[in-house]
mmCIF file with all atom_site columns, C-alpha atoms in Angstrom:
data_model
loop_
_atom_site.group_PDB
_atom_site.id
_atom_site.type_symbol
_atom_site.label_atom_id
_atom_site.label_alt_id
_atom_site.label_comp_id
_atom_site.label_asym_id
_atom_site.label_entity_id
_atom_site.label_seq_id
_atom_site.pdbx_PDB_ins_code
_atom_site.Cartn_x
_atom_site.Cartn_y
_atom_site.Cartn_z
_atom_site.occupancy
_atom_site.B_iso_or_equiv
_atom_site.pdbx_formal_charge
_atom_site.auth_seq_id
_atom_site.auth_comp_id
_atom_site.auth_asym_id
_atom_site.auth_atom_id
_atom_site.pdbx_PDB_model_num
ATOM 1   C CA . UNK H 1 1   ? -275.538 71.613  -95.365  1.00 34.00 ? 271 UNK H CA 1
ATOM 2   C CA . UNK H 1 2   ? -273.987 74.897  -94.232  1.00 37.00 ? 272 UNK H CA 1
ATOM 3   C CA . UNK H 1 3   ? -273.591 77.816  -96.592  1.00 38.00 ? 273 UNK H CA 1
ATOM 4   C CA . UNK H 1 4   ? -270.016 78.684  -97.483  1.00 39.00 ? 274 UNK H CA 1
ATOM 5   C CA . UNK H 1 5   ? -269.456 82.089  -95.770  1.00 41.00 ? 275 UNK H CA 1
ATOM 6   C CA . UNK H 1 6   ? -266.305 83.181  -97.580  1.00 45.00 ? 276 UNK H CA 1
ATOM 7   C CA . UNK H 1 7   ? -264.940 82.616  -101.072 1.00 49.00 ? 277 UNK H CA 1
ATOM 8   C CA . UNK H 1 8   ? -262.030 80.611  -102.308 1.00 51.00 ? 278 UNK H CA 1
ATOM 9   C CA . UNK H 1 9   ? -260.429 80.110  -105.701 1.00 55.00 ? 279 UNK H CA 1
ATOM 10  C CA . UNK H 1 10  ? -259.271 76.648  -106.665 1.00 54.00 ? 280 UNK H CA 1
ATOM 11  C CA . UNK H 1 11  ? -257.009 75.641  -109.528 1.00 57.00 ? 281 UNK H CA 1
ATOM 12  C CA . UNK H 1 12  ? -258.690 72.541  -110.925 1.00 52.00 ? 282 UNK H CA 1
ATOM 13  C CA . UNK H 1 13  ? -255.604 71.570  -112.928 1.00 55.00 ? 283 UNK H CA 1
ATOM 14  C CA . UNK H 1 14  ? -253.837 70.876  -109.634 1.00 56.00 ? 284 UNK H CA 1
ATOM 15  C CA . UNK H 1 15  ? -256.879 69.052  -108.251 1.00 54.00 ? 285 UNK H CA 1
ATOM 16  C CA . UNK H 1 16  ? -257.830 66.693  -111.049 1.00 52.00 ? 286 UNK H CA 1
ATOM 17  C CA . UNK H 1 17  ? -259.922 64.527  -108.735 1.00 49.00 ? 287 UNK H CA 1
ATOM 18  C CA . UNK H 1 18  ? -262.516 67.323  -108.622 1.00 52.00 ? 288 UNK H CA 1
ATOM 19  C CA . UNK H 1 19  ? -263.319 67.528  -112.324 1.00 54.00 ? 289 UNK H CA 1
ATOM 20  C CA . UNK H 1 20  ? -262.911 65.499  -115.481 1.00 53.00 ? 290 UNK H CA 1
ATOM 21  C CA . UNK H 1 21  ? -264.645 67.543  -118.182 1.00 62.00 ? 291 UNK H CA 1
ATOM 22  C CA . UNK H 1 22  ? -262.834 68.689  -121.307 1.00 70.00 ? 292 UNK H CA 1
ATOM 23  C CA . UNK H 1 23  ? -264.071 71.869  -123.002 1.00 76.00 ? 293 UNK H CA 1
ATOM 24  C CA . UNK H 1 24  ? -265.082 69.889  -126.100 1.00 81.00 ? 294 UNK H CA 1
ATOM 25  C CA . UNK H 1 25  ? -267.027 67.434  -123.978 1.00 77.00 ? 295 UNK H CA 1
ATOM 26  C CA . UNK H 1 26  ? -268.924 70.196  -122.190 1.00 79.00 ? 296 UNK H CA 1
ATOM 27  C CA . UNK H 1 27  ? -269.673 71.928  -125.481 1.00 86.00 ? 297 UNK H CA 1
ATOM 28  C CA . UNK H 1 28  ? -271.062 68.667  -126.822 1.00 84.00 ? 298 UNK H CA 1
ATOM 29  C CA . UNK H 1 29  ? -273.550 68.633  -123.940 1.00 81.00 ? 299 UNK H CA 1
ATOM 30  C CA . UNK H 1 30  ? -274.446 72.332  -124.191 1.00 85.00 ? 300 UNK H CA 1
ATOM 31  C CA . UNK H 1 31  ? -274.834 72.080  -127.954 1.00 88.00 ? 301 UNK H CA 1
ATOM 32  C CA . UNK H 1 32  ? -277.572 69.478  -127.455 1.00 86.00 ? 302 UNK H CA 1
ATOM 33  C CA . UNK H 1 33  ? -279.249 71.662  -124.829 1.00 86.00 ? 303 UNK H CA 1
ATOM 34  C CA . UNK H 1 34  ? -279.365 74.637  -127.218 1.00 90.00 ? 304 UNK H CA 1
ATOM 35  C CA . UNK H 1 35  ? -280.609 72.509  -130.107 1.00 89.00 ? 305 UNK H CA 1
ATOM 36  C CA . UNK H 1 36  ? -283.486 71.306  -127.906 1.00 89.00 ? 306 UNK H CA 1
ATOM 37  C CA . UNK H 1 37  ? -284.899 74.842  -127.452 1.00 90.00 ? 307 UNK H CA 1
ATOM 38  C CA . UNK H 1 38  ? -287.886 74.196  -129.728 1.00 88.00 ? 308 UNK H CA 1
ATOM 39  C CA . UNK H 1 39  ? -288.404 70.546  -128.895 1.00 88.00 ? 309 UNK H CA 1
ATOM 40  C CA . UNK H 1 40  ? -291.472 69.385  -126.982 1.00 87.00 ? 310 UNK H CA 1
ATOM 41  C CA . UNK H 1 41  ? -289.266 68.080  -124.182 1.00 86.00 ? 311 UNK H CA 1
ATOM 42  C CA . UNK H 1 42  ? -286.157 70.323  -124.060 1.00 88.00 ? 312 UNK H CA 1
ATOM 43  C CA . UNK H 1 43  ? -283.010 69.186  -122.278 1.00 83.00 ? 313 UNK H CA 1
ATOM 44  C CA . UNK H 1 44  ? -283.244 71.771  -119.486 1.00 86.00 ? 314 UNK H CA 1
ATOM 45  C CA . UNK H 1 45  ? -285.685 72.917  -116.800 1.00 86.00 ? 315 UNK H CA 1
ATOM 46  C CA . UNK H 1 46  ? -285.286 76.715  -116.933 1.00 89.00 ? 316 UNK H CA 1
ATOM 47  C CA . UNK H 1 47  ? -283.956 79.104  -119.572 1.00 92.00 ? 317 UNK H CA 1
ATOM 48  C CA . UNK H 1 48  ? -283.575 82.900  -119.676 1.00 93.00 ? 318 UNK H CA 1
ATOM 49  C CA . UNK H 1 49  ? -281.604 85.535  -121.542 1.00 95.00 ? 319 UNK H CA 1
ATOM 50  C CA . UNK H 1 50  ? -280.988 89.199  -120.757 1.00 94.00 ? 320 UNK H CA 1
ATOM 51  C CA . UNK H 1 51  ? -279.628 92.016  -122.915 1.00 95.00 ? 321 UNK H CA 1
ATOM 52  C CA . UNK H 1 52  ? -278.493 95.237  -121.212 1.00 92.00 ? 322 UNK H CA 1
ATOM 53  C CA . UNK H 1 53  ? -279.781 93.816  -117.915 1.00 85.00 ? 323 UNK H CA 1
ATOM 54  C CA . UNK H 1 54  ? -283.337 93.321  -119.240 1.00 90.00 ? 324 UNK H CA 1
ATOM 55  C CA . UNK H 1 55  ? -284.953 89.936  -119.831 1.00 92.00 ? 325 UNK H CA 1
ATOM 56  C CA . UNK H 1 56  ? -286.004 89.392  -123.447 1.00 95.00 ? 326 UNK H CA 1
ATOM 57  C CA . UNK H 1 57  ? -288.861 87.378  -124.970 1.00 93.00 ? 327 UNK H CA 1
ATOM 58  C CA . UNK H 1 58  ? -287.264 86.300  -128.265 1.00 94.00 ? 328 UNK H CA 1
ATOM 59  C CA . UNK H 1 59  ? -284.220 84.605  -126.755 1.00 95.00 ? 329 UNK H CA 1
ATOM 60  C CA . UNK H 1 60  ? -284.840 81.252  -128.438 1.00 94.00 ? 330 UNK H CA 1
ATOM 61  C CA . UNK H 1 61  ? -284.908 82.880  -131.880 1.00 95.00 ? 331 UNK H CA 1
ATOM 62  C CA . UNK H 1 62  ? -281.617 84.635  -131.167 1.00 96.00 ? 332 UNK H CA 1
ATOM 63  C CA . UNK H 1 63  ? -279.828 81.524  -129.943 1.00 95.00 ? 333 UNK H CA 1
ATOM 64  C CA . UNK H 1 64  ? -280.923 79.528  -132.962 1.00 92.00 ? 334 UNK H CA 1
ATOM 65  C CA . UNK H 1 65  ? -278.895 81.981  -135.077 1.00 94.00 ? 335 UNK H CA 1
ATOM 66  C CA . UNK H 1 66  ? -275.696 81.101  -133.233 1.00 95.00 ? 336 UNK H CA 1
ATOM 67  C CA . UNK H 1 67  ? -272.808 79.226  -134.820 1.00 96.00 ? 337 UNK H CA 1
ATOM 68  C CA . UNK H 1 68  ? -272.856 75.929  -132.918 1.00 94.00 ? 338 UNK H CA 1
ATOM 69  C CA . UNK H 1 69  ? -269.399 74.631  -133.839 1.00 94.00 ? 339 UNK H CA 1
ATOM 70  C CA . UNK H 1 70  ? -267.796 75.571  -130.503 1.00 92.00 ? 340 UNK H CA 1
ATOM 71  C CA . UNK H 1 71  ? -268.078 77.839  -127.462 1.00 91.00 ? 341 UNK H CA 1
ATOM 72  C CA . UNK H 1 72  ? -265.947 80.403  -129.299 1.00 93.00 ? 342 UNK H CA 1
ATOM 73  C CA . UNK H 1 73  ? -267.965 80.485  -132.526 1.00 95.00 ? 343 UNK H CA 1
ATOM 74  C CA . UNK H 1 74  ? -271.293 80.394  -130.689 1.00 96.00 ? 344 UNK H CA 1
ATOM 75  C CA . UNK H 1 75  ? -270.520 83.208  -128.245 1.00 96.00 ? 345 UNK H CA 1
ATOM 76  C CA . UNK H 1 76  ? -268.888 85.391  -130.892 1.00 96.00 ? 346 UNK H CA 1
ATOM 77  C CA . UNK H 1 77  ? -271.898 85.030  -133.206 1.00 97.00 ? 347 UNK H CA 1
ATOM 78  C CA . UNK H 1 78  ? -274.366 85.861  -130.416 1.00 97.00 ? 348 UNK H CA 1
ATOM 79  C CA . UNK H 1 79  ? -272.145 88.797  -129.424 1.00 97.00 ? 349 UNK H CA 1
ATOM 80  C CA . UNK H 1 80  ? -272.496 90.199  -132.949 1.00 97.00 ? 350 UNK H CA 1
ATOM 81  C CA . UNK H 1 81  ? -276.282 89.972  -132.712 1.00 96.00 ? 351 UNK H CA 1
ATOM 82  C CA . UNK H 1 82  ? -276.771 91.226  -129.139 1.00 96.00 ? 352 UNK H CA 1
ATOM 83  C CA . UNK H 1 83  ? -273.885 93.595  -128.483 1.00 94.00 ? 353 UNK H CA 1
ATOM 84  C CA . UNK H 1 84  ? -271.593 93.629  -125.470 1.00 93.00 ? 354 UNK H CA 1
ATOM 85  C CA . UNK H 1 85  ? -273.979 93.090  -122.538 1.00 93.00 ? 355 UNK H CA 1
ATOM 86  C CA . UNK H 1 86  ? -275.848 89.784  -122.619 1.00 96.00 ? 356 UNK H CA 1
ATOM 87  C CA . UNK H 1 87  ? -276.313 86.760  -120.361 1.00 95.00 ? 357 UNK H CA 1
ATOM 88  C CA . UNK H 1 88  ? -277.580 83.310  -121.393 1.00 96.00 ? 358 UNK H CA 1
ATOM 89  C CA . UNK H 1 89  ? -278.804 81.048  -118.587 1.00 92.00 ? 359 UNK H CA 1
ATOM 90  C CA . UNK H 1 90  ? -279.848 77.393  -118.478 1.00 90.00 ? 360 UNK H CA 1
ATOM 91  C CA . UNK H 1 91  ? -280.557 75.330  -115.369 1.00 85.00 ? 361 UNK H CA 1
ATOM 92  C CA . UNK H 1 92  ? -281.507 71.747  -114.690 1.00 80.00 ? 362 UNK H CA 1
ATOM 93  C CA . UNK H 1 93  ? -279.761 70.393  -117.783 1.00 75.00 ? 363 UNK H CA 1
ATOM 94  C CA . UNK H 1 94  ? -278.115 67.680  -115.712 1.00 70.00 ? 364 UNK H CA 1
ATOM 95  C CA . UNK H 1 95  ? -281.535 66.208  -114.892 1.00 71.00 ? 365 UNK H CA 1
ATOM 96  C CA . UNK H 1 96  ? -282.939 65.812  -118.384 1.00 64.00 ? 366 UNK H CA 1
ATOM 97  C CA . UNK H 1 97  ? -280.342 63.634  -120.046 1.00 64.00 ? 367 UNK H CA 1
ATOM 98  C CA . UNK H 1 98  ? -277.967 61.640  -117.883 1.00 64.00 ? 368 UNK H CA 1
ATOM 99  C CA . UNK H 1 99  ? -275.073 61.198  -120.298 1.00 64.00 ? 369 UNK H CA 1
ATOM 100 C CA . UNK H 1 100 ? -271.790 59.618  -119.256 1.00 66.00 ? 370 UNK H CA 1
ATOM 101 C CA . UNK H 1 101 ? -270.039 62.949  -118.645 1.00 63.00 ? 371 UNK H CA 1
ATOM 102 C CA . UNK H 1 102 ? -272.726 64.207  -116.271 1.00 67.00 ? 372 UNK H CA 1
ATOM 103 C CA . UNK H 1 103 ? -272.865 60.901  -114.405 1.00 72.00 ? 373 UNK H CA 1
ATOM 104 C CA . UNK H 1 104 ? -269.085 60.898  -114.023 1.00 69.00 ? 374 UNK H CA 1
ATOM 105 C CA . UNK H 1 105 ? -269.071 64.462  -112.742 1.00 68.00 ? 375 UNK H CA 1
ATOM 106 C CA . UNK H 1 106 ? -271.877 63.802  -110.273 1.00 73.00 ? 376 UNK H CA 1
ATOM 107 C CA . UNK H 1 107 ? -269.961 60.831  -108.917 1.00 73.00 ? 377 UNK H CA 1
ATOM 108 C CA . UNK H 1 108 ? -266.839 62.956  -108.467 1.00 69.00 ? 378 UNK H CA 1
ATOM 109 C CA . UNK H 1 109 ? -268.820 65.600  -106.593 1.00 70.00 ? 379 UNK H CA 1
ATOM 110 C CA . UNK H 1 110 ? -270.495 62.945  -104.465 1.00 73.00 ? 380 UNK H CA 1
ATOM 111 C CA . UNK H 1 111 ? -267.127 61.466  -103.497 1.00 73.00 ? 381 UNK H CA 1
ATOM 112 C CA . UNK H 1 112 ? -265.333 64.789  -102.996 1.00 68.00 ? 382 UNK H CA 1
ATOM 113 C CA . UNK H 1 113 ? -267.996 66.253  -100.690 1.00 69.00 ? 383 UNK H CA 1
ATOM 114 C CA . UNK H 1 114 ? -269.147 62.944  -99.180  1.00 74.00 ? 384 UNK H CA 1
ATOM 115 C CA . UNK H 1 115 ? -272.746 63.522  -100.240 1.00 72.00 ? 385 UNK H CA 1
ATOM 116 C CA . UNK H 1 116 ? -275.680 61.221  -99.691  1.00 75.00 ? 386 UNK H CA 1
ATOM 117 C CA . UNK H 1 117 ? -277.605 60.227  -102.806 1.00 75.00 ? 387 UNK H CA 1
ATOM 118 C CA . UNK H 1 118 ? -280.631 62.343  -101.814 1.00 76.00 ? 388 UNK H CA 1
ATOM 119 C CA . UNK H 1 119 ? -278.397 65.440  -101.634 1.00 72.00 ? 389 UNK H CA 1
ATOM 120 C CA . UNK H 1 120 ? -276.816 64.588  -104.972 1.00 72.00 ? 390 UNK H CA 1
ATOM 121 C CA . UNK H 1 121 ? -280.269 64.473  -106.565 1.00 73.00 ? 391 UNK H CA 1
ATOM 122 C CA . UNK H 1 122 ? -280.861 68.084  -105.467 1.00 74.00 ? 392 UNK H CA 1
ATOM 123 C CA . UNK H 1 123 ? -277.729 69.472  -107.121 1.00 77.00 ? 393 UNK H CA 1
ATOM 124 C CA . UNK H 1 124 ? -278.678 71.795  -109.965 1.00 78.00 ? 394 UNK H CA 1
ATOM 125 C CA . UNK H 1 125 ? -276.280 72.422  -112.856 1.00 80.00 ? 395 UNK H CA 1
ATOM 126 C CA . UNK H 1 126 ? -276.608 76.049  -113.992 1.00 84.00 ? 396 UNK H CA 1
ATOM 127 C CA . UNK H 1 127 ? -274.955 77.395  -117.134 1.00 87.00 ? 397 UNK H CA 1
ATOM 128 C CA . UNK H 1 128 ? -273.972 81.043  -117.601 1.00 91.00 ? 398 UNK H CA 1
ATOM 129 C CA . UNK H 1 129 ? -272.688 82.290  -120.955 1.00 94.00 ? 399 UNK H CA 1
ATOM 130 C CA . UNK H 1 130 ? -272.170 85.775  -122.331 1.00 95.00 ? 400 UNK H CA 1
ATOM 131 C CA . UNK H 1 131 ? -270.436 89.093  -121.891 1.00 95.00 ? 401 UNK H CA 1
ATOM 132 C CA . UNK H 1 132 ? -271.846 91.331  -119.181 1.00 90.00 ? 402 UNK H CA 1
ATOM 133 C CA . UNK H 1 133 ? -271.174 94.095  -116.665 1.00 83.00 ? 403 UNK H CA 1
ATOM 134 C CA . UNK H 1 134 ? -272.912 92.212  -113.849 1.00 80.00 ? 404 UNK H CA 1
ATOM 135 C CA . UNK H 1 135 ? -275.179 89.220  -113.472 1.00 79.00 ? 405 UNK H CA 1
ATOM 136 C CA . UNK H 1 136 ? -278.817 90.061  -114.243 1.00 78.00 ? 406 UNK H CA 1
ATOM 137 C CA . UNK H 1 137 ? -280.659 91.273  -111.125 1.00 73.00 ? 407 UNK H CA 1
ATOM 138 C CA . UNK H 1 138 ? -277.667 92.574  -109.207 1.00 73.00 ? 408 UNK H CA 1
ATOM 139 C CA . UNK H 1 139 ? -276.096 91.367  -105.974 1.00 74.00 ? 409 UNK H CA 1
ATOM 140 C CA . UNK H 1 140 ? -277.821 88.286  -104.651 1.00 71.00 ? 410 UNK H CA 1
ATOM 141 C CA . UNK H 1 141 ? -277.569 85.246  -102.448 1.00 68.00 ? 411 UNK H CA 1
ATOM 142 C CA . UNK H 1 142 ? -279.206 81.888  -102.988 1.00 68.00 ? 412 UNK H CA 1
ATOM 143 C CA . UNK H 1 143 ? -280.084 79.574  -100.132 1.00 66.00 ? 413 UNK H CA 1
ATOM 144 C CA . UNK H 1 144 ? -277.596 76.985  -101.214 1.00 68.00 ? 414 UNK H CA 1
ATOM 145 C CA . UNK H 1 145 ? -273.867 76.432  -101.450 1.00 70.00 ? 415 UNK H CA 1
ATOM 146 C CA . UNK H 1 146 ? -272.339 77.151  -104.838 1.00 73.00 ? 416 UNK H CA 1
ATOM 147 C CA . UNK H 1 147 ? -269.319 75.968  -106.734 1.00 74.00 ? 417 UNK H CA 1
ATOM 148 C CA . UNK H 1 148 ? -268.663 77.732  -110.028 1.00 78.00 ? 418 UNK H CA 1
ATOM 149 C CA . UNK H 1 149 ? -266.472 76.118  -112.674 1.00 79.00 ? 419 UNK H CA 1
ATOM 150 C CA . UNK H 1 150 ? -265.096 78.324  -115.474 1.00 83.00 ? 420 UNK H CA 1
ATOM 151 C CA . UNK H 1 151 ? -264.539 76.447  -118.723 1.00 82.00 ? 421 UNK H CA 1
ATOM 152 C CA . UNK H 1 152 ? -264.285 79.157  -121.393 1.00 88.00 ? 422 UNK H CA 1
ATOM 153 C CA . UNK H 1 153 ? -262.891 82.703  -121.370 1.00 91.00 ? 423 UNK H CA 1
ATOM 154 C CA . UNK H 1 154 ? -262.507 84.697  -118.161 1.00 88.00 ? 424 UNK H CA 1
ATOM 155 C CA . UNK H 1 155 ? -265.088 85.429  -115.481 1.00 87.00 ? 425 UNK H CA 1
ATOM 156 C CA . UNK H 1 156 ? -264.786 87.478  -112.298 1.00 84.00 ? 426 UNK H CA 1
ATOM 157 C CA . UNK H 1 157 ? -266.809 87.602  -109.114 1.00 80.00 ? 427 UNK H CA 1
ATOM 158 C CA . UNK H 1 158 ? -267.309 90.423  -106.671 1.00 80.00 ? 428 UNK H CA 1
ATOM 159 C CA . UNK H 1 159 ? -267.917 89.011  -103.203 1.00 78.00 ? 429 UNK H CA 1
ATOM 160 C CA . UNK H 1 160 ? -268.524 90.601  -99.819  1.00 76.00 ? 430 UNK H CA 1
ATOM 161 C CA . UNK H 1 161 ? -268.488 89.426  -96.207  1.00 71.00 ? 431 UNK H CA 1
ATOM 162 C CA . UNK H 1 162 ? -272.051 89.237  -94.798  1.00 66.00 ? 432 UNK H CA 1
ATOM 163 C CA . UNK H 1 163 ? -271.637 92.231  -92.478  1.00 71.00 ? 433 UNK H CA 1
ATOM 164 C CA . UNK H 1 164 ? -271.037 94.576  -95.442  1.00 71.00 ? 434 UNK H CA 1
ATOM 165 C CA . UNK H 1 165 ? -274.768 94.543  -96.219  1.00 67.00 ? 435 UNK H CA 1
ATOM 166 C CA . UNK H 1 166 ? -276.171 94.367  -92.692  1.00 67.00 ? 436 UNK H CA 1
ATOM 167 C CA . UNK H 1 167 ? -277.823 97.819  -93.033  1.00 64.00 ? 437 UNK H CA 1
ATOM 168 C CA . UNK H 1 168 ? -279.388 97.051  -96.412  1.00 61.00 ? 438 UNK H CA 1
ATOM 169 C CA . UNK H 1 169 ? -282.989 95.921  -96.673  1.00 55.00 ? 439 UNK H CA 1
ATOM 170 C CA . UNK H 1 170 ? -283.074 92.667  -98.563  1.00 53.00 ? 440 UNK H CA 1
ATOM 171 C CA . UNK H 1 171 ? -285.917 91.825  -100.882 1.00 52.00 ? 441 UNK H CA 1
ATOM 172 C CA . UNK H 1 172 ? -287.005 88.356  -101.711 1.00 49.00 ? 442 UNK H CA 1
ATOM 173 C CA . UNK H 1 173 ? -287.601 87.198  -105.252 1.00 49.00 ? 443 UNK H CA 1
ATOM 174 C CA . UNK H 1 174 ? -289.195 84.006  -106.363 1.00 42.00 ? 444 UNK H CA 1
ATOM 175 C CA . UNK H 1 175 ? -287.222 81.922  -108.773 1.00 42.00 ? 445 UNK H CA 1
ATOM 176 C CA . UNK H 1 176 ? -288.254 78.981  -110.910 1.00 42.00 ? 446 UNK H CA 1
ATOM 177 C CA . UNK H 1 177 ? -285.858 76.554  -109.357 1.00 41.00 ? 447 UNK H CA 1
ATOM 178 C CA . UNK H 1 178 ? -287.485 73.245  -108.518 1.00 41.00 ? 448 UNK H CA 1
ATOM 179 C CA . UNK H 1 179 ? -285.390 72.749  -105.374 1.00 41.00 ? 449 UNK H CA 1
ATOM 180 C CA . UNK H 1 180 ? -285.693 76.097  -103.663 1.00 40.00 ? 450 UNK H CA 1
ATOM 181 C CA . UNK H 1 181 ? -288.182 78.809  -104.585 1.00 41.00 ? 451 UNK H CA 1
ATOM 182 C CA . UNK H 1 182 ? -286.619 81.935  -103.091 1.00 48.00 ? 452 UNK H CA 1
ATOM 183 C CA . UNK H 1 183 ? -283.418 83.932  -103.201 1.00 53.00 ? 453 UNK H CA 1
ATOM 184 C CA . UNK H 1 184 ? -282.366 87.264  -101.710 1.00 55.00 ? 454 UNK H CA 1
ATOM 185 C CA . UNK H 1 185 ? -281.583 90.299  -103.851 1.00 54.00 ? 455 UNK H CA 1
ATOM 186 C CA . UNK H 1 186 ? -279.966 93.355  -102.319 1.00 55.00 ? 456 UNK H CA 1
ATOM 187 C CA . UNK H 1 187 ? -279.755 95.773  -105.208 1.00 54.00 ? 457 UNK H CA 1
ATOM 188 C CA . UNK H 1 188 ? -281.235 96.015  -108.670 1.00 55.00 ? 458 UNK H CA 1
ATOM 189 C CA . UNK H 1 189 ? -277.887 97.280  -109.872 1.00 58.00 ? 459 UNK H CA 1
ATOM 190 C CA . UNK H 1 190 ? -274.371 97.038  -108.533 1.00 63.00 ? 460 UNK H CA 1
ATOM 191 C CA . UNK H 1 191 ? -273.027 100.478 -107.620 1.00 65.00 ? 461 UNK H CA 1
ATOM 192 C CA . UNK H 1 192 ? -269.513 101.791 -108.147 1.00 65.00 ? 462 UNK H CA 1
ATOM 193 C CA . UNK H 1 193 ? -269.133 101.930 -104.357 1.00 69.00 ? 463 UNK H CA 1
ATOM 194 C CA . UNK H 1 194 ? -270.059 98.271  -104.080 1.00 69.00 ? 464 UNK H CA 1
ATOM 195 C CA . UNK H 1 195 ? -267.522 97.370  -106.732 1.00 67.00 ? 465 UNK H CA 1
ATOM 196 C CA . UNK H 1 196 ? -264.826 99.359  -104.932 1.00 69.00 ? 466 UNK H CA 1
ATOM 197 C CA . UNK H 1 197 ? -265.578 97.618  -101.641 1.00 71.00 ? 467 UNK H CA 1
ATOM 198 C CA . UNK H 1 198 ? -265.933 94.139  -103.101 1.00 74.00 ? 468 UNK H CA 1
ATOM 199 C CA . UNK H 1 199 ? -263.332 91.399  -103.160 1.00 75.00 ? 469 UNK H CA 1
ATOM 200 C CA . UNK H 1 200 ? -262.501 90.488  -106.757 1.00 77.00 ? 470 UNK H CA 1
ATOM 201 C CA . UNK H 1 201 ? -261.883 86.877  -107.749 1.00 76.00 ? 471 UNK H CA 1
ATOM 202 C CA . UNK H 1 202 ? -260.686 86.294  -111.300 1.00 78.00 ? 472 UNK H CA 1
ATOM 203 C CA . UNK H 1 203 ? -261.428 82.912  -112.826 1.00 78.00 ? 473 UNK H CA 1
ATOM 204 C CA . UNK H 1 204 ? -259.909 81.379  -115.940 1.00 78.00 ? 474 UNK H CA 1
ATOM 205 C CA . UNK H 1 205 ? -260.590 78.003  -117.590 1.00 78.00 ? 475 UNK H CA 1
ATOM 206 C CA . UNK H 1 206 ? -260.156 75.192  -115.062 1.00 69.00 ? 476 UNK H CA 1
ATOM 207 C CA . UNK H 1 207 ? -260.696 77.477  -112.055 1.00 70.00 ? 477 UNK H CA 1
ATOM 208 C CA . UNK H 1 208 ? -263.545 77.013  -109.581 1.00 64.00 ? 478 UNK H CA 1
ATOM 209 C CA . UNK H 1 209 ? -265.141 79.361  -107.009 1.00 63.00 ? 479 UNK H CA 1
ATOM 210 C CA . UNK H 1 210 ? -267.102 78.667  -103.881 1.00 59.00 ? 480 UNK H CA 1
ATOM 211 C CA . UNK H 1 211 ? -268.727 81.896  -102.183 1.00 60.00 ? 481 UNK H CA 1
ATOM 212 C CA . UNK H 1 212 ? -273.218 87.669  -101.354 1.00 60.00 ? 482 UNK H CA 1
ATOM 213 C CA . UNK H 1 213 ? -271.940 87.746  -104.964 1.00 68.00 ? 483 UNK H CA 1
ATOM 214 C CA . UNK H 1 214 ? -272.390 89.090  -108.456 1.00 73.00 ? 484 UNK H CA 1
ATOM 215 C CA . UNK H 1 215 ? -270.750 87.782  -111.600 1.00 80.00 ? 485 UNK H CA 1
ATOM 216 C CA . UNK H 1 216 ? -268.796 89.985  -114.016 1.00 83.00 ? 486 UNK H CA 1
ATOM 217 C CA . UNK H 1 217 ? -267.691 88.949  -117.479 1.00 88.00 ? 487 UNK H CA 1
ATOM 218 C CA . UNK H 1 218 ? -266.023 91.787  -119.440 1.00 86.00 ? 488 UNK H CA 1
ATOM 219 C CA . UNK H 1 219 ? -265.098 89.276  -122.136 1.00 91.00 ? 489 UNK H CA 1
ATOM 220 C CA . UNK H 1 220 ? -267.001 86.331  -123.576 1.00 90.00 ? 490 UNK H CA 1
ATOM 221 C CA . UNK H 1 221 ? -267.145 83.472  -121.099 1.00 92.00 ? 491 UNK H CA 1
ATOM 222 C CA . UNK H 1 222 ? -268.975 80.282  -120.221 1.00 86.00 ? 492 UNK H CA 1
ATOM 223 C CA . UNK H 1 223 ? -269.208 78.766  -116.759 1.00 84.00 ? 493 UNK H CA 1
ATOM 224 C CA . UNK H 1 224 ? -271.192 76.239  -114.789 1.00 77.00 ? 494 UNK H CA 1
ATOM 225 C CA . UNK H 1 225 ? -272.569 76.617  -111.268 1.00 77.00 ? 495 UNK H CA 1
ATOM 226 C CA . UNK H 1 226 ? -273.277 73.612  -109.088 1.00 73.00 ? 496 UNK H CA 1
ATOM 227 C CA . UNK H 1 227 ? -275.997 74.652  -106.635 1.00 73.00 ? 497 UNK H CA 1
ATOM 228 C CA . UNK H 1 228 ? -276.119 72.439  -103.531 1.00 68.00 ? 498 UNK H CA 1
ATOM 229 C CA . UNK H 1 229 ? -279.505 72.539  -101.797 1.00 62.00 ? 499 UNK H CA 1
ATOM 230 C CA . UNK H 1 230 ? -280.303 71.126  -98.379  1.00 57.00 ? 500 UNK H CA 1
#
């Protein structure tokens, strides 16, 4: 599968064949994932949380204090605890409990992109929630194709054509993903110059992105990335 070299923004409302999740339905799934934090077999593969661009060790304790009635109440309550720069991340939650919504969505993706079953099995659902200046770790590129679906609040992406960074020395970081163990990071932090030179995509609920990138969420948001691995 080829990487997508340039971004696009898609209005899902005008392309209903691509998605069939309601916000309440997604929250029902995520609620179960969060509630499983202290279970012996949690409903996710990887979990992390950063505050002020630093990973924290007591993330589970913080999330258990959240108001789990909805995305809005949960994110607002965590915002009060953590302040205005935090990211919550879950991955692999589509592989632990195959509920009807996840199965339906996987089938839609399989049909839309004409995927073989072995490729479908490698798709990783990643959840990003929070309010943050940039994604933890800075500008990066995974060795996969990504589609990001925004389902709460507003989220923006800064993206760049590949040649923008051709004189930068990339560094490789290991990640805990079960499908692919490496990703490239360019910068620990995103500079003002990078922001000025980046292409800004603004995403609202029911928008999707496909795209070097860094996420920006000046307001509370929740979004899901589908990572397609070869």
